[in-house]
JSON list of C-alpha atoms in Angstrom, two decimals:
[
{"chain": "A", "resi": 1220, "resn": "UNK", "atom": "CA", "xyz": [94.88, 88.38, 108.79]},
{"chain": "A", "resi": 1221, "resn": "UNK", "atom": "CA", "xyz": [92.06, 87.70, 106.42]},
{"chain": "A", "resi": 1222, "resn": "UNK", "atom": "CA", "xyz": [92.65, 84.02, 105.50]},
{"chain": "A", "resi": 1223, "resn": "UNK", "atom": "CA", "xyz": [89.83, 83.89, 102.78]},
{"chain": "A", "resi": 1224, "resn": "UNK", "atom": "CA", "xyz": [91.63, 86.50, 101.01]},
{"chain": "A", "resi": 1225, "resn": "UNK", "atom": "CA", "xyz": [95.13, 86.10, 101.83]},
{"chain": "A", "resi": 1226, "resn": "UNK", "atom": "CA", "xyz": [95.40, 89.72, 103.03]},
{"chain": "A", "resi": 1227, "resn": "UNK", "atom": "CA", "xyz": [97.19, 91.08, 106.14]},
{"chain": "A", "resi": 1228, "resn": "UNK", "atom": "CA", "xyz": [95.65, 94.38, 107.71]},
{"chain": "A", "resi": 1229, "resn": "UNK", "atom": "CA", "xyz": [97.97, 96.25, 109.95]},
{"chain": "A", "resi": 1230, "resn": "UNK", "atom": "CA", "xyz": [97.04, 99.30, 111.96]},
{"chain": "A", "resi": 1231, "resn": "UNK", "atom": "CA", "xyz": [100.27, 101.17, 112.29]},
{"chain": "A", "resi": 1232, "resn": "UNK", "atom": "CA", "xyz": [100.39, 103.39, 115.40]},
{"chain": "A", "resi": 1233, "resn": "UNK", "atom": "CA", "xyz": [102.83, 106.22, 116.01]},
{"chain": "A", "resi": 1234, "resn": "UNK", "atom": "CA", "xyz": [105.78, 103.97, 116.83]},
{"chain": "A", "resi": 1235, "resn": "UNK", "atom": "CA", "xyz": [105.69, 102.72, 113.08]},
{"chain": "A", "resi": 1236, "resn": "UNK", "atom": "CA", "xyz": [106.61, 106.28, 111.90]},
{"chain": "A", "resi": 1237, "resn": "UNK", "atom": "CA", "xyz": [109.70, 108.36, 112.26]},
{"chain": "A", "resi": 1238, "resn": "UNK", "atom": "CA", "xyz": [107.88, 111.70, 112.56]},
{"chain": "A", "resi": 1239, "resn": "UNK", "atom": "CA", "xyz": [105.37, 110.71, 115.11]},
{"chain": "A", "resi": 1240, "resn": "UNK", "atom": "CA", "xyz": [106.58, 113.11, 117.89]},
{"chain": "A", "resi": 1241, "resn": "UNK", "atom": "CA", "xyz": [105.88, 116.13, 115.74]},
{"chain": "A", "resi": 1242, "resn": "UNK", "atom": "CA", "xyz": [102.32, 114.85, 115.03]},
{"chain": "A", "resi": 1243, "resn": "UNK", "atom": "CA", "xyz": [101.57, 115.20, 118.83]},
{"chain": "A", "resi": 1244, "resn": "UNK", "atom": "CA", "xyz": [103.41, 118.62, 119.12]},
{"chain": "A", "resi": 1245, "resn": "UNK", "atom": "CA", "xyz": [101.58, 120.22, 116.22]},
{"chain": "A", "resi": 1246, "resn": "UNK", "atom": "CA", "xyz": [98.09, 118.51, 116.59]},
{"chain": "A", "resi": 1247, "resn": "UNK", "atom": "CA", "xyz": [95.57, 118.27, 119.36]},
{"chain": "A", "resi": 1248, "resn": "UNK", "atom": "CA", "xyz": [95.55, 114.57, 120.04]},
{"chain": "A", "resi": 1249, "resn": "UNK", "atom": "CA", "xyz": [92.18, 114.99, 122.04]},
{"chain": "A", "resi": 1250, "resn": "UNK", "atom": "CA", "xyz": [90.41, 116.01, 118.96]},
{"chain": "A", "resi": 1251, "resn": "UNK", "atom": "CA", "xyz": [92.42, 113.61, 116.83]},
{"chain": "A", "resi": 1252, "resn": "UNK", "atom": "CA", "xyz": [93.08, 115.99, 113.98]},
{"chain": "A", "resi": 1253, "resn": "UNK", "atom": "CA", "xyz": [95.34, 114.80, 111.23]},
{"chain": "A", "resi": 1254, "resn": "UNK", "atom": "CA", "xyz": [99.04, 115.76, 111.00]},
{"chain": "A", "resi": 1255, "resn": "UNK", "atom": "CA", "xyz": [100.26, 118.01, 108.15]},
{"chain": "A", "resi": 1256, "resn": "UNK", "atom": "CA", "xyz": [103.91, 116.90, 108.51]},
{"chain": "A", "resi": 1257, "resn": "UNK", "atom": "CA", "xyz": [105.18, 114.05, 106.39]},
{"chain": "A", "resi": 1258, "resn": "UNK", "atom": "CA", "xyz": [105.08, 110.67, 108.00]},
{"chain": "A", "resi": 1259, "resn": "UNK", "atom": "CA", "xyz": [107.89, 108.22, 107.05]},
{"chain": "A", "resi": 1260, "resn": "UNK", "atom": "CA", "xyz": [107.65, 104.56, 108.05]},
{"chain": "A", "resi": 1261, "resn": "UNK", "atom": "CA", "xyz": [110.38, 103.19, 110.21]},
{"chain": "A", "resi": 1262, "resn": "UNK", "atom": "CA", "xyz": [112.72, 100.68, 108.71]},
{"chain": "A", "resi": 1263, "resn": "UNK", "atom": "CA", "xyz": [111.50, 97.92, 111.00]},
{"chain": "A", "resi": 1264, "resn": "UNK", "atom": "CA", "xyz": [107.84, 98.60, 109.74]},
{"chain": "A", "resi": 1265, "resn": "UNK", "atom": "CA", "xyz": [109.07, 98.59, 106.14]},
{"chain": "A", "resi": 1266, "resn": "UNK", "atom": "CA", "xyz": [110.90, 95.32, 106.83]},
{"chain": "A", "resi": 1267, "resn": "UNK", "atom": "CA", "xyz": [107.71, 93.82, 108.50]},
{"chain": "A", "resi": 1268, "resn": "UNK", "atom": "CA", "xyz": [105.69, 94.71, 105.40]},
{"chain": "A", "resi": 1269, "resn": "UNK", "atom": "CA", "xyz": [108.40, 93.09, 103.11]},
{"chain": "A", "resi": 1270, "resn": "UNK", "atom": "CA", "xyz": [108.21, 89.92, 105.07]},
{"chain": "A", "resi": 1271, "resn": "UNK", "atom": "CA", "xyz": [104.31, 89.99, 105.13]},
{"chain": "A", "resi": 1272, "resn": "UNK", "atom": "CA", "xyz": [104.27, 90.69, 101.38]},
{"chain": "A", "resi": 1273, "resn": "UNK", "atom": "CA", "xyz": [106.52, 87.56, 100.79]},
{"chain": "A", "resi": 1274, "resn": "UNK", "atom": "CA", "xyz": [103.82, 85.42, 102.74]},
{"chain": "A", "resi": 1275, "resn": "UNK", "atom": "CA", "xyz": [100.58, 87.02, 101.73]},
{"chain": "A", "resi": 1276, "resn": "UNK", "atom": "CA", "xyz": [99.06, 88.20, 98.56]},
{"chain": "A", "resi": 1277, "resn": "UNK", "atom": "CA", "xyz": [98.44, 91.67, 99.95]},
{"chain": "A", "resi": 1278, "resn": "UNK", "atom": "CA", "xyz": [99.51, 93.93, 102.99]},
{"chain": "A", "resi": 1279, "resn": "UNK", "atom": "CA", "xyz": [97.17, 96.75, 103.70]},
{"chain": "A", "resi": 1280, "resn": "UNK", "atom": "CA", "xyz": [98.14, 99.16, 106.26]},
{"chain": "A", "resi": 1281, "resn": "UNK", "atom": "CA", "xyz": [96.05, 101.69, 108.19]},
{"chain": "A", "resi": 1282, "resn": "UNK", "atom": "CA", "xyz": [98.11, 104.55, 109.47]},
{"chain": "A", "resi": 1283, "resn": "UNK", "atom": "CA", "xyz": [97.13, 106.03, 112.78]},
{"chain": "A", "resi": 1284, "resn": "UNK", "atom": "CA", "xyz": [97.16, 109.72, 111.43]},
{"chain": "A", "resi": 1285, "resn": "UNK", "atom": "CA", "xyz": [94.51, 108.68, 108.91]},
{"chain": "A", "resi": 1286, "resn": "UNK", "atom": "CA", "xyz": [92.45, 106.55, 111.18]},
{"chain": "A", "resi": 1287, "resn": "UNK", "atom": "CA", "xyz": [92.49, 108.91, 114.19]},
{"chain": "A", "resi": 1288, "resn": "UNK", "atom": "CA", "xyz": [91.29, 111.95, 112.20]},
{"chain": "A", "resi": 1289, "resn": "UNK", "atom": "CA", "xyz": [87.81, 110.19, 112.03]},
{"chain": "A", "resi": 1290, "resn": "UNK", "atom": "CA", "xyz": [85.63, 110.49, 114.92]},
{"chain": "A", "resi": 1291, "resn": "UNK", "atom": "CA", "xyz": [85.73, 107.64, 117.47]},
{"chain": "A", "resi": 1292, "resn": "UNK", "atom": "CA", "xyz": [83.81, 106.85, 120.68]},
{"chain": "A", "resi": 1293, "resn": "UNK", "atom": "CA", "xyz": [85.33, 106.95, 124.05]},
{"chain": "A", "resi": 1294, "resn": "UNK", "atom": "CA", "xyz": [83.94, 104.35, 126.29]},
{"chain": "A", "resi": 1295, "resn": "UNK", "atom": "CA", "xyz": [83.37, 104.68, 130.07]},
{"chain": "A", "resi": 1296, "resn": "UNK", "atom": "CA", "xyz": [86.57, 102.76, 130.81]},
{"chain": "A", "resi": 1297, "resn": "UNK", "atom": "CA", "xyz": [88.65, 105.20, 128.93]},
{"chain": "A", "resi": 1298, "resn": "UNK", "atom": "CA", "xyz": [89.04, 102.67, 126.01]},
{"chain": "A", "resi": 1299, "resn": "UNK", "atom": "CA", "xyz": [88.14, 103.87, 122.55]},
{"chain": "A", "resi": 1300, "resn": "UNK", "atom": "CA", "xyz": [85.86, 102.12, 120.19]},
{"chain": "A", "resi": 1301, "resn": "UNK", "atom": "CA", "xyz": [85.95, 102.71, 116.39]},
{"chain": "A", "resi": 1302, "resn": "UNK", "atom": "CA", "xyz": [83.32, 104.78, 114.92]},
{"chain": "A", "resi": 1303, "resn": "UNK", "atom": "CA", "xyz": [81.17, 104.06, 112.01]},
{"chain": "A", "resi": 1304, "resn": "UNK", "atom": "CA", "xyz": [83.27, 106.28, 110.03]},
{"chain": "A", "resi": 1305, "resn": "UNK", "atom": "CA", "xyz": [86.53, 104.47, 111.00]},
{"chain": "A", "resi": 1306, "resn": "UNK", "atom": "CA", "xyz": [84.86, 101.09, 110.09]},
{"chain": "A", "resi": 1307, "resn": "UNK", "atom": "CA", "xyz": [83.72, 102.56, 106.78]},
{"chain": "A", "resi": 1308, "resn": "UNK", "atom": "CA", "xyz": [87.27, 103.74, 106.22]},
{"chain": "A", "resi": 1309, "resn": "UNK", "atom": "CA", "xyz": [88.70, 100.29, 106.71]},
{"chain": "A", "resi": 1310, "resn": "UNK", "atom": "CA", "xyz": [85.97, 98.83, 104.51]},
{"chain": "A", "resi": 1311, "resn": "UNK", "atom": "CA", "xyz": [86.80, 101.26, 101.73]},
{"chain": "A", "resi": 1312, "resn": "UNK", "atom": "CA", "xyz": [90.51, 100.66, 102.10]},
{"chain": "A", "resi": 1313, "resn": "UNK", "atom": "CA", "xyz": [89.99, 96.86, 101.87]},
{"chain": "A", "resi": 1314, "resn": "UNK", "atom": "CA", "xyz": [87.81, 97.33, 98.64]},
{"chain": "A", "resi": 1315, "resn": "UNK", "atom": "CA", "xyz": [90.07, 99.93, 96.90]},
{"chain": "A", "resi": 1316, "resn": "UNK", "atom": "CA", "xyz": [93.46, 98.34, 97.83]},
{"chain": "A", "resi": 1317, "resn": "UNK", "atom": "CA", "xyz": [92.79, 94.60, 98.15]},
{"chain": "A", "resi": 1318, "resn": "UNK", "atom": "CA", "xyz": [89.63, 94.25, 96.01]},
{"chain": "A", "resi": 1319, "resn": "UNK", "atom": "CA", "xyz": [87.64, 92.96, 99.01]},
{"chain": "A", "resi": 1320, "resn": "UNK", "atom": "CA", "xyz": [84.04, 93.95, 99.64]},
{"chain": "A", "resi": 1321, "resn": "UNK", "atom": "CA", "xyz": [82.45, 93.25, 102.86]},
{"chain": "A", "resi": 1322, "resn": "UNK", "atom": "CA", "xyz": [79.68, 94.19, 105.26]},
{"chain": "A", "resi": 1323, "resn": "UNK", "atom": "CA", "xyz": [80.14, 95.46, 108.57]},
{"chain": "A", "resi": 1324, "resn": "UNK", "atom": "CA", "xyz": [81.63, 92.15, 109.98]},
{"chain": "A", "resi": 1325, "resn": "UNK", "atom": "CA", "xyz": [84.84, 91.05, 108.32]},
{"chain": "A", "resi": 1326, "resn": "UNK", "atom": "CA", "xyz": [85.83, 87.43, 108.49]},
{"chain": "A", "resi": 1327, "resn": "UNK", "atom": "CA", "xyz": [88.87, 87.54, 110.77]},
{"chain": "A", "resi": 1328, "resn": "UNK", "atom": "CA", "xyz": [91.43, 84.80, 111.10]},
{"chain": "A", "resi": 1329, "resn": "UNK", "atom": "CA", "xyz": [90.61, 81.69, 113.02]},
{"chain": "A", "resi": 1330, "resn": "UNK", "atom": "CA", "xyz": [92.03, 81.32, 116.47]},
{"chain": "A", "resi": 1331, "resn": "UNK", "atom": "CA", "xyz": [95.87, 80.51, 116.17]},
{"chain": "A", "resi": 1332, "resn": "UNK", "atom": "CA", "xyz": [96.33, 81.96, 112.76]},
{"chain": "A", "resi": 1333, "resn": "UNK", "atom": "CA", "xyz": [98.14, 85.08, 113.96]},
{"chain": "A", "resi": 1334, "resn": "UNK", "atom": "CA", "xyz": [100.40, 82.89, 115.98]},
{"chain": "A", "resi": 1335, "resn": "UNK", "atom": "CA", "xyz": [101.00, 80.62, 112.89]},
{"chain": "A", "resi": 1336, "resn": "UNK", "atom": "CA", "xyz": [101.73, 83.76, 110.73]},
{"chain": "A", "resi": 1337, "resn": "UNK", "atom": "CA", "xyz": [104.19, 84.94, 113.50]},
{"chain": "A", "resi": 1338, "resn": "UNK", "atom": "CA", "xyz": [105.95, 81.73, 113.69]},
{"chain": "A", "resi": 1339, "resn": "UNK", "atom": "CA", "xyz": [106.25, 81.65, 109.81]},
{"chain": "A", "resi": 1340, "resn": "UNK", "atom": "CA", "xyz": [107.69, 85.27, 109.88]},
{"chain": "A", "resi": 1341, "resn": "UNK", "atom": "CA", "xyz": [110.09, 84.32, 112.54]},
{"chain": "A", "resi": 1342, "resn": "UNK", "atom": "CA", "xyz": [111.27, 81.29, 110.67]},
{"chain": "A", "resi": 1343, "resn": "UNK", "atom": "CA", "xyz": [111.79, 83.29, 107.55]},
{"chain": "A", "resi": 1344, "resn": "UNK", "atom": "CA", "xyz": [113.63, 85.86, 109.65]},
{"chain": "A", "resi": 1345, "resn": "UNK", "atom": "CA", "xyz": [115.96, 83.21, 111.15]},
{"chain": "A", "resi": 1346, "resn": "UNK", "atom": "CA", "xyz": [116.79, 81.83, 107.75]},
{"chain": "A", "resi": 1347, "resn": "UNK", "atom": "CA", "xyz": [117.72, 85.32, 106.64]},
{"chain": "A", "resi": 1348, "resn": "UNK", "atom": "CA", "xyz": [119.84, 85.99, 109.70]},
{"chain": "A", "resi": 1349, "resn": "UNK", "atom": "CA", "xyz": [121.61, 82.60, 109.14]},
{"chain": "A", "resi": 1350, "resn": "UNK", "atom": "CA", "xyz": [122.24, 83.78, 105.30]},
{"chain": "A", "resi": 1351, "resn": "UNK", "atom": "CA", "xyz": [123.57, 87.18, 106.77]},
{"chain": "A", "resi": 1352, "resn": "UNK", "atom": "CA", "xyz": [125.97, 85.14, 109.01]},
{"chain": "A", "resi": 1353, "resn": "UNK", "atom": "CA", "xyz": [127.27, 83.20, 106.08]},
{"chain": "A", "resi": 1354, "resn": "UNK", "atom": "CA", "xyz": [127.80, 86.47, 104.15]},
{"chain": "A", "resi": 1355, "resn": "UNK", "atom": "CA", "xyz": [129.75, 87.80, 107.07]},
{"chain": "A", "resi": 1356, "resn": "UNK", "atom": "CA", "xyz": [131.84, 84.84, 107.20]},
{"chain": "A", "resi": 1357, "resn": "UNK", "atom": "CA", "xyz": [132.59, 85.12, 103.60]},
{"chain": "A", "resi": 1358, "resn": "UNK", "atom": "CA", "xyz": [133.48, 88.86, 103.95]},
{"chain": "A", "resi": 1359, "resn": "UNK", "atom": "CA", "xyz": [135.64, 88.11, 106.91]},
{"chain": "A", "resi": 1360, "resn": "UNK", "atom": "CA", "xyz": [137.52, 85.32, 105.04]},
{"chain": "A", "resi": 1361, "resn": "UNK", "atom": "CA", "xyz": [138.07, 87.86, 102.14]},
{"chain": "A", "resi": 1362, "resn": "UNK", "atom": "CA", "xyz": [139.34, 90.53, 104.38]},
{"chain": "A", "resi": 1363, "resn": "UNK", "atom": "CA", "xyz": [141.68, 88.03, 106.09]},
{"chain": "A", "resi": 1364, "resn": "UNK", "atom": "CA", "xyz": [143.02, 87.10, 102.68]},
{"chain": "A", "resi": 1365, "resn": "UNK", "atom": "CA", "xyz": [143.53, 90.94, 101.83]},
{"chain": "A", "resi": 1366, "resn": "UNK", "atom": "CA", "xyz": [145.24, 91.37, 105.15]},
{"chain": "A", "resi": 1367, "resn": "UNK", "atom": "CA", "xyz": [147.47, 88.52, 104.50]},
{"chain": "A", "resi": 1368, "resn": "UNK", "atom": "CA", "xyz": [148.29, 89.76, 100.96]},
{"chain": "A", "resi": 1369, "resn": "UNK", "atom": "CA", "xyz": [149.05, 93.38, 102.43]},
{"chain": "A", "resi": 1370, "resn": "UNK", "atom": "CA", "xyz": [151.15, 92.07, 105.20]},
{"chain": "A", "resi": 1371, "resn": "UNK", "atom": "CA", "xyz": [153.27, 90.08, 102.57]},
{"chain": "A", "resi": 1372, "resn": "UNK", "atom": "CA", "xyz": [153.74, 92.99, 100.41]},
{"chain": "A", "resi": 1373, "resn": "UNK", "atom": "CA", "xyz": [154.48, 95.24, 103.29]},
{"chain": "A", "resi": 1374, "resn": "UNK", "atom": "CA", "xyz": [157.20, 92.72, 104.55]},
{"chain": "A", "resi": 1375, "resn": "UNK", "atom": "CA", "xyz": [158.48, 92.59, 101.03]},
{"chain": "A", "resi": 1376, "resn": "UNK", "atom": "CA", "xyz": [158.64, 96.33, 100.88]},
{"chain": "A", "resi": 1377, "resn": "UNK", "atom": "CA", "xyz": [160.47, 96.67, 104.18]},
{"chain": "A", "resi": 1378, "resn": "UNK", "atom": "CA", "xyz": [162.86, 94.10, 103.18]},
{"chain": "A", "resi": 1379, "resn": "UNK", "atom": "CA", "xyz": [163.75, 95.82, 99.94]},
{"chain": "A", "resi": 1380, "resn": "UNK", "atom": "CA", "xyz": [164.18, 99.17, 101.75]},
{"chain": "A", "resi": 1381, "resn": "UNK", "atom": "CA", "xyz": [166.46, 97.58, 104.35]},
{"chain": "A", "resi": 1382, "resn": "UNK", "atom": "CA", "xyz": [168.63, 95.96, 101.35]},
{"chain": "A", "resi": 1383, "resn": "UNK", "atom": "CA", "xyz": [168.82, 99.45, 99.75]},
{"chain": "A", "resi": 1384, "resn": "UNK", "atom": "CA", "xyz": [170.17, 101.11, 103.02]},
{"chain": "A", "resi": 1385, "resn": "UNK", "atom": "CA", "xyz": [172.79, 98.43, 103.34]}
]
């Protein structure tokens, strides 16, 4: 989160896309080449982006298949460190999509800001779940009314059929 600009930056890895498994089948992960198949965000990722968009002025996503096609450095521990190309990609994306120009170091959120943002999103999710429960109750009540009406009509029909037989 970039609080000075009210912008969220999300690095979306393979689990954020439906077609991520074919990426690894058709591409050499070791060379981190870009996938040619279409990547579609999962419903959960789209929902996260909608929640974030309600809270912040801009949500910027960095898809793994774009980020990984740029060179990166593998550290001795086996971890990866982003390369100058990858950092430049993020800076360019910030400039083009969010209007943020920055140097090498981006002012990141102060300690606790991410936790505060998560709590805010959790609260919003809980409110929406409560609203959904209310809608479910209303639907159940409406279904019950229709069931009662149906049963009354069915009883009346059966009674009329029995009267005609007699």
